[in-house]
Amino acid sequence: MKLINAFIAWIFDPHPNSQERDELYLAGAADMADLERRMRTLDERRPVGPFGQGA
């Protein structure tokens, strides 16, 4: 029963999507240099191609 309750709680728990998670990551920057480093990190992580950033 605990497993079922945990699964239901996990389903309805508001998980941030990737865009919200990225915005929270950028909002945590301490200064402009940190913000630029974080932006570069996110840009390197995103796929490039027909369905990615380079489309």
Short mmCIF file of N, CA and C in Angstrom, two decimals:
data_model
loop_
_atom_site.label_atom_id
_atom_site.label_comp_id
_atom_site.label_asym_id
_atom_site.label_seq_id
_atom_site.Cartn_x
_atom_site.Cartn_y
_atom_site.Cartn_z
N MET A 1 0.82 -1.19 0.00
CA MET A 1 0.00 0.00 0.00
C MET A 1 0.87 1.26 0.00
N LYS A 2 1.99 1.20 0.73
CA LYS A 2 2.88 2.36 0.75
C LYS A 2 3.44 2.65 -0.63
N LEU A 3 3.73 1.59 -1.37
CA LEU A 3 4.27 1.74 -2.72
C LEU A 3 3.27 2.44 -3.63
N ILE A 4 2.02 2.04 -3.54
CA ILE A 4 0.98 2.67 -4.36
C ILE A 4 0.82 4.13 -3.99
N ASN A 5 0.80 4.43 -2.70
CA ASN A 5 0.68 5.82 -2.27
C ASN A 5 1.88 6.65 -2.71
N ALA A 6 3.06 6.08 -2.65
CA ALA A 6 4.26 6.80 -3.09
C ALA A 6 4.21 7.04 -4.59
N PHE A 7 3.73 6.07 -5.35
CA PHE A 7 3.62 6.23 -6.80
C PHE A 7 2.61 7.32 -7.16
N ILE A 8 1.47 7.33 -6.50
CA ILE A 8 0.46 8.35 -6.75
C ILE A 8 0.99 9.73 -6.38
N ALA A 9 1.69 9.83 -5.27
CA ALA A 9 2.27 11.11 -4.87
C ALA A 9 3.31 11.57 -5.88
N TRP A 10 4.08 10.64 -6.43
CA TRP A 10 5.10 10.98 -7.43
C TRP A 10 4.45 11.48 -8.72
N ILE A 11 3.34 10.87 -9.12
CA ILE A 11 2.64 11.27 -10.34
C ILE A 11 2.12 12.70 -10.22
N PHE A 12 1.52 13.01 -9.09
CA PHE A 12 0.89 14.31 -8.93
C PHE A 12 1.82 15.38 -8.35
N ASP A 13 3.05 15.00 -8.06
CA ASP A 13 4.03 15.97 -7.57
C ASP A 13 4.42 16.87 -8.74
N PRO A 14 4.36 18.19 -8.57
CA PRO A 14 4.68 19.08 -9.69
C PRO A 14 6.18 19.09 -9.98
N HIS A 15 6.59 18.31 -10.96
CA HIS A 15 7.99 18.28 -11.39
C HIS A 15 8.21 19.43 -12.36
N PRO A 16 9.24 20.23 -12.15
CA PRO A 16 9.49 21.29 -13.13
C PRO A 16 9.95 20.70 -14.45
N ASN A 17 9.49 21.27 -15.54
CA ASN A 17 9.95 20.78 -16.84
C ASN A 17 11.34 21.34 -17.10
N SER A 18 11.94 20.97 -18.20
CA SER A 18 13.33 21.33 -18.44
C SER A 18 13.51 22.84 -18.57
N GLN A 19 12.54 23.55 -19.15
CA GLN A 19 12.67 24.99 -19.29
C GLN A 19 12.63 25.67 -17.93
N GLU A 20 11.72 25.25 -17.07
CA GLU A 20 11.65 25.83 -15.73
C GLU A 20 12.93 25.53 -14.94
N ARG A 21 13.44 24.31 -15.10
CA ARG A 21 14.67 23.93 -14.40
C ARG A 21 15.84 24.78 -14.88
N ASP A 22 15.91 25.03 -16.20
CA ASP A 22 16.97 25.87 -16.75
C ASP A 22 16.86 27.30 -16.23
N GLU A 23 15.64 27.83 -16.16
CA GLU A 23 15.45 29.20 -15.66
C GLU A 23 15.84 29.32 -14.20
N LEU A 24 15.51 28.30 -13.40
CA LEU A 24 15.91 28.32 -12.00
C LEU A 24 17.43 28.26 -11.87
N TYR A 25 18.07 27.47 -12.73
CA TYR A 25 19.52 27.36 -12.72
C TYR A 25 20.16 28.71 -13.06
N LEU A 26 19.62 29.39 -14.07
CA LEU A 26 20.16 30.70 -14.45
C LEU A 26 19.88 31.75 -13.39
N ALA A 27 18.74 31.67 -12.74
CA ALA A 27 18.39 32.65 -11.72
C ALA A 27 19.31 32.56 -10.50
N GLY A 28 19.97 31.43 -10.32
CA GLY A 28 20.86 31.26 -9.19
C GLY A 28 22.26 31.82 -9.41
N ALA A 29 22.48 32.48 -10.53
CA ALA A 29 23.80 33.03 -10.82
C ALA A 29 24.15 34.15 -9.83
N ALA A 30 25.41 34.18 -9.43
CA ALA A 30 25.85 35.17 -8.46
C ALA A 30 26.20 36.51 -9.12
N ASP A 31 26.72 36.47 -10.33
CA ASP A 31 27.09 37.70 -11.03
C ASP A 31 27.04 37.44 -12.53
N MET A 32 27.42 38.43 -13.32
CA MET A 32 27.33 38.31 -14.78
C MET A 32 28.24 37.21 -15.32
N ALA A 33 29.42 37.07 -14.76
CA ALA A 33 30.34 36.03 -15.22
C ALA A 33 29.76 34.64 -14.96
N ASP A 34 29.18 34.47 -13.80
CA ASP A 34 28.54 33.20 -13.46
C ASP A 34 27.35 32.94 -14.37
N LEU A 35 26.58 33.96 -14.66
CA LEU A 35 25.43 33.83 -15.56
C LEU A 35 25.89 33.40 -16.96
N GLU A 36 26.93 34.02 -17.47
CA GLU A 36 27.44 33.66 -18.79
C GLU A 36 27.95 32.23 -18.82
N ARG A 37 28.63 31.81 -17.75
CA ARG A 37 29.13 30.44 -17.68
C ARG A 37 27.97 29.45 -17.67
N ARG A 38 26.93 29.77 -16.91
CA ARG A 38 25.76 28.90 -16.85
C ARG A 38 25.04 28.85 -18.19
N MET A 39 24.97 29.98 -18.89
CA MET A 39 24.33 30.00 -20.21
C MET A 39 25.11 29.13 -21.19
N ARG A 40 26.45 29.22 -21.15
CA ARG A 40 27.27 28.38 -22.02
C ARG A 40 27.07 26.90 -21.71
N THR A 41 26.97 26.58 -20.43
CA THR A 41 26.76 25.20 -20.02
C THR A 41 25.45 24.67 -20.59
N LEU A 42 24.39 25.47 -20.52
CA LEU A 42 23.10 25.04 -21.05
C LEU A 42 23.14 24.93 -22.57
N ASP A 43 23.82 25.85 -23.24
CA ASP A 43 23.90 25.81 -24.70
C ASP A 43 24.66 24.58 -25.17
N GLU A 44 25.69 24.18 -24.45
CA GLU A 44 26.47 23.00 -24.83
C GLU A 44 25.67 21.73 -24.62
N ARG A 45 24.75 21.74 -23.70
CA ARG A 45 23.96 20.56 -23.39
C ARG A 45 22.84 20.33 -24.40
N ARG A 46 22.35 21.37 -25.03
CA ARG A 46 21.21 21.25 -25.95
C ARG A 46 21.65 20.61 -27.27
N PRO A 47 20.79 19.78 -27.82
CA PRO A 47 21.13 19.13 -29.10
C PRO A 47 21.09 20.12 -30.26
N VAL A 48 21.91 19.85 -31.24
CA VAL A 48 21.93 20.68 -32.46
C VAL A 48 21.50 19.77 -33.60
N GLY A 49 20.58 20.25 -34.38
CA GLY A 49 20.09 19.46 -35.50
C GLY A 49 18.68 19.86 -35.86
N PRO A 50 18.00 19.01 -36.62
CA PRO A 50 16.66 19.37 -37.10
C PRO A 50 15.65 19.57 -35.97
N PHE A 51 15.87 18.94 -34.82
CA PHE A 51 14.93 19.10 -33.72
C PHE A 51 15.54 19.86 -32.55
N GLY A 52 16.70 20.45 -32.73
CA GLY A 52 17.37 21.13 -31.65
C GLY A 52 17.59 22.60 -31.92
N GLN A 53 18.58 23.15 -31.31
CA GLN A 53 18.87 24.58 -31.36
C GLN A 53 19.26 25.05 -32.75
N GLY A 54 19.96 24.22 -33.51
CA GLY A 54 20.45 24.62 -34.81
C GLY A 54 19.43 24.52 -35.94
N ALA A 55 18.19 24.29 -35.59
CA ALA A 55 17.16 24.11 -36.64
C ALA A 55 16.80 25.42 -37.29
#
